[in-house]
mmCIF file of C-alpha atoms in Angstrom:
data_model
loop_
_atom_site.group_PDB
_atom_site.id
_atom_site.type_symbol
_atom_site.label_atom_id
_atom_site.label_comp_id
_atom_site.label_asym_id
_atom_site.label_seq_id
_atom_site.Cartn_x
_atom_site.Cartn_y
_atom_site.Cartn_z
ATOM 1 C CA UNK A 1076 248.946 -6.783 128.724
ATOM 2 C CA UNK A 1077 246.535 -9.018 127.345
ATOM 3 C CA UNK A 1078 248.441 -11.816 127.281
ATOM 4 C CA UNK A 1079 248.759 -11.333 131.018
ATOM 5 C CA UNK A 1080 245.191 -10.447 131.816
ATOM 6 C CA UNK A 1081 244.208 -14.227 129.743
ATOM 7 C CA UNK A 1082 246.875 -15.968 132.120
ATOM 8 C CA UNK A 1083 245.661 -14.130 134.985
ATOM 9 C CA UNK A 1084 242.078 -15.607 133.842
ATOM 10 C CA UNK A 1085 243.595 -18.412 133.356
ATOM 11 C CA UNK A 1086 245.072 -18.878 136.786
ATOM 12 C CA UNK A 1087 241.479 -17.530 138.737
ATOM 13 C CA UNK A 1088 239.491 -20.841 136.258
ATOM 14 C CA UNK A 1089 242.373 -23.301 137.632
ATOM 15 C CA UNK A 1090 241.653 -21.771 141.159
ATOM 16 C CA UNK A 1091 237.694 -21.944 141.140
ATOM 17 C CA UNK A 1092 238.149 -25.775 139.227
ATOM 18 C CA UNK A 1093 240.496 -26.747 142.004
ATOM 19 C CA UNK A 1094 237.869 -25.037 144.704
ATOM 20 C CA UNK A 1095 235.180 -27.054 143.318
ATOM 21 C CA UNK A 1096 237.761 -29.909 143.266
ATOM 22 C CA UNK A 1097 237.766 -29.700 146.783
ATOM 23 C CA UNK A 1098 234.618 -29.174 147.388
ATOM 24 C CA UNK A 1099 233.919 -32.152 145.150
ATOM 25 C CA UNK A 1100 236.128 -34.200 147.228
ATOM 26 C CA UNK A 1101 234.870 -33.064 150.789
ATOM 27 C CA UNK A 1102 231.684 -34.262 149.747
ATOM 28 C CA UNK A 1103 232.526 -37.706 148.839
ATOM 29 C CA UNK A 1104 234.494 -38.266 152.016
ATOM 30 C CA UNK A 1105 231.599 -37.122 153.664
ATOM 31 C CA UNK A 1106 229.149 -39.878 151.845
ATOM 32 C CA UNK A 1107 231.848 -42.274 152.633
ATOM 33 C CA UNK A 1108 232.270 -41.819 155.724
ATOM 34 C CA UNK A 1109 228.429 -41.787 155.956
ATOM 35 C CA UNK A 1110 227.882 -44.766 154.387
ATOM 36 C CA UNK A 1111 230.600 -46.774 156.488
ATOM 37 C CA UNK A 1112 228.656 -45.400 159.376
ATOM 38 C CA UNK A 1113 225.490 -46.993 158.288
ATOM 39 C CA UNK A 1114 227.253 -50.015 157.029
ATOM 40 C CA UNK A 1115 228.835 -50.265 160.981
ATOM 41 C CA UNK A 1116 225.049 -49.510 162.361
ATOM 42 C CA UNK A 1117 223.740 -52.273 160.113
ATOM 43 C CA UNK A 1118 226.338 -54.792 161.268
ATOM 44 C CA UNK A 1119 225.902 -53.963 164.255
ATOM 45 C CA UNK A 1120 221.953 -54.347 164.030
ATOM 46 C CA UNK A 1121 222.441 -57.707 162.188
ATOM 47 C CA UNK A 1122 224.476 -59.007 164.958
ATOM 48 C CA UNK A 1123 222.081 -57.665 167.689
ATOM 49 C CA UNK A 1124 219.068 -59.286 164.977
ATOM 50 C CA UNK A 1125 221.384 -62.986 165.265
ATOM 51 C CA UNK A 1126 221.908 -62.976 168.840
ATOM 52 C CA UNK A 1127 218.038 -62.027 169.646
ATOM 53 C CA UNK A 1128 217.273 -64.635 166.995
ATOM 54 C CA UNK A 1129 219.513 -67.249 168.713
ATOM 55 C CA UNK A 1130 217.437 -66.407 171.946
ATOM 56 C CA UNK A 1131 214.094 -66.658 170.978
ATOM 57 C CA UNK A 1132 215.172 -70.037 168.786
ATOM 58 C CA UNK A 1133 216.591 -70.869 172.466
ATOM 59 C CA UNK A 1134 213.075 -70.183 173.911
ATOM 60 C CA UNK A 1135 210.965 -72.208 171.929
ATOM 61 C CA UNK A 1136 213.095 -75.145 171.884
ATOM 62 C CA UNK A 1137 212.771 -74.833 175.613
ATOM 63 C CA UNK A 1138 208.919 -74.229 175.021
ATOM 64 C CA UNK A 1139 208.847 -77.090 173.015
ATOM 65 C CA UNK A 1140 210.275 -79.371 175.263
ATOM 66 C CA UNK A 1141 208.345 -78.387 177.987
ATOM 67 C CA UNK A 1142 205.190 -78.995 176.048
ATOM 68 C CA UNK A 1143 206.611 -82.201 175.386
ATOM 69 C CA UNK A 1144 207.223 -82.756 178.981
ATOM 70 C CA UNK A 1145 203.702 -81.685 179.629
ATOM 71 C CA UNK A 1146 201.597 -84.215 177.191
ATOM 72 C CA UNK A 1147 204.121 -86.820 178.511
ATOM 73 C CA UNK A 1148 202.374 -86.107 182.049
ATOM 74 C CA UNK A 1149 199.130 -86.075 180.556
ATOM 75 C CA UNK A 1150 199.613 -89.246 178.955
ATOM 76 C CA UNK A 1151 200.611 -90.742 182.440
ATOM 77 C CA UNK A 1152 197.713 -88.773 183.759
ATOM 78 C CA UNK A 1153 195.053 -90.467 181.551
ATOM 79 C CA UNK A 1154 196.910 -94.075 181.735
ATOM 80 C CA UNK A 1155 196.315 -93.372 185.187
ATOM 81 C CA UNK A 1156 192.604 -92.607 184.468
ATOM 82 C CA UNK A 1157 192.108 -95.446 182.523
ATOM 83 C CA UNK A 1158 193.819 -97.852 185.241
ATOM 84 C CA UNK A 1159 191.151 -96.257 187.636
ATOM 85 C CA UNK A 1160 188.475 -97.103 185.329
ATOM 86 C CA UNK A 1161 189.571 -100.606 184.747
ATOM 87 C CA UNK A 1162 189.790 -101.437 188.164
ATOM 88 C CA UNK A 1163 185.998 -99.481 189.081
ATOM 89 C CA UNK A 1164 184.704 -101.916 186.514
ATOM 90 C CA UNK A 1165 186.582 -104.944 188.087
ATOM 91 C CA UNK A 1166 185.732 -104.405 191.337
ATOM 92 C CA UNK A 1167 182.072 -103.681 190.367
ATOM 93 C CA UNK A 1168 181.512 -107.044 188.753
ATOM 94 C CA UNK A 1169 183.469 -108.847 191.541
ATOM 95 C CA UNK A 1170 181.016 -106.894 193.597
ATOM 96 C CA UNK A 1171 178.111 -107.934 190.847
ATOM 97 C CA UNK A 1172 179.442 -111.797 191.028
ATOM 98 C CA UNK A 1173 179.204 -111.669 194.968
ATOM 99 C CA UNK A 1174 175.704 -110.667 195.310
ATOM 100 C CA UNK A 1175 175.072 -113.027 192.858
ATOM 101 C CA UNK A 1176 176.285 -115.683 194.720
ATOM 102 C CA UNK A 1177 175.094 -114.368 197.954
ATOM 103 C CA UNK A 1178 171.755 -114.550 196.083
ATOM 104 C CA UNK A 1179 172.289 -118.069 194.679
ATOM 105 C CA UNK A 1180 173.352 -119.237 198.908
ATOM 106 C CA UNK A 1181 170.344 -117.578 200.291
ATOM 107 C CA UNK A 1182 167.826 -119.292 197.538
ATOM 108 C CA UNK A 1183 169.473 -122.797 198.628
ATOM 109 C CA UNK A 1184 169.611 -122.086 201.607
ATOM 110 C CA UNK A 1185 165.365 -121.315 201.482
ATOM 111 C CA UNK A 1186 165.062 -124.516 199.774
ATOM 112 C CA UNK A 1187 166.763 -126.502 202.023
ATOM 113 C CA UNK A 1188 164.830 -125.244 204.536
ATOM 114 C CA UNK A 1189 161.586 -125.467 203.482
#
């Protein structure tokens, strides 16, 4: 009878160890499965963090060549400007050099007169 009641012990440890076996092993499928869920979410977010990256490198390439395109115009612009300029000042001293003359033909002319 004792011999029986230690293999009946016995029997109920293997039982409870293969239980917590189990129980054991239900929770590490569970953490793996979690953590192939979060390693999916993260790859997922990486990929989603590359492609948004890819558009906004995209963007300011396109900003940056429209700001190129822009001082381009401004540098035509102010070529312009200076063109303008030059030819104020050249028409001013042709303008300058006529009255001069005009000056210089109405003082001879005086002379000759008188």
């Amino acid at each position: 009878a004792v011999h029986r009641a230690e293999i009946q012990n016995r029997e109920q440890e293997l039982a409870l160890e293969e239980d917590r076996q189990a129980q054991r092993d239900t929770t590490l499928n569970a953490r793996q499965s979690a953590l192939e869920e979060r390693e999916e979410k993260t790859v997922g977010r990486e990929e989603q963090l590359d492609k948004v990256e890819g558009q906004w490198k995209l963007q300011l390439q396109e900003v940056e060549l429209r700001l190129k395109h822009l001082r381009i115009q401004q540098s035509q612009i102010d070529n312009g400007k200076q063109e303008q300029d030059t030819m104020r000042q050249r028409l001013l001293l042709e303008h300058q050099s006529r009255q001069q003359q005009q000056l210089q033909y109405e003082e001879q002319w005086k002379r000759r007169i008188t």
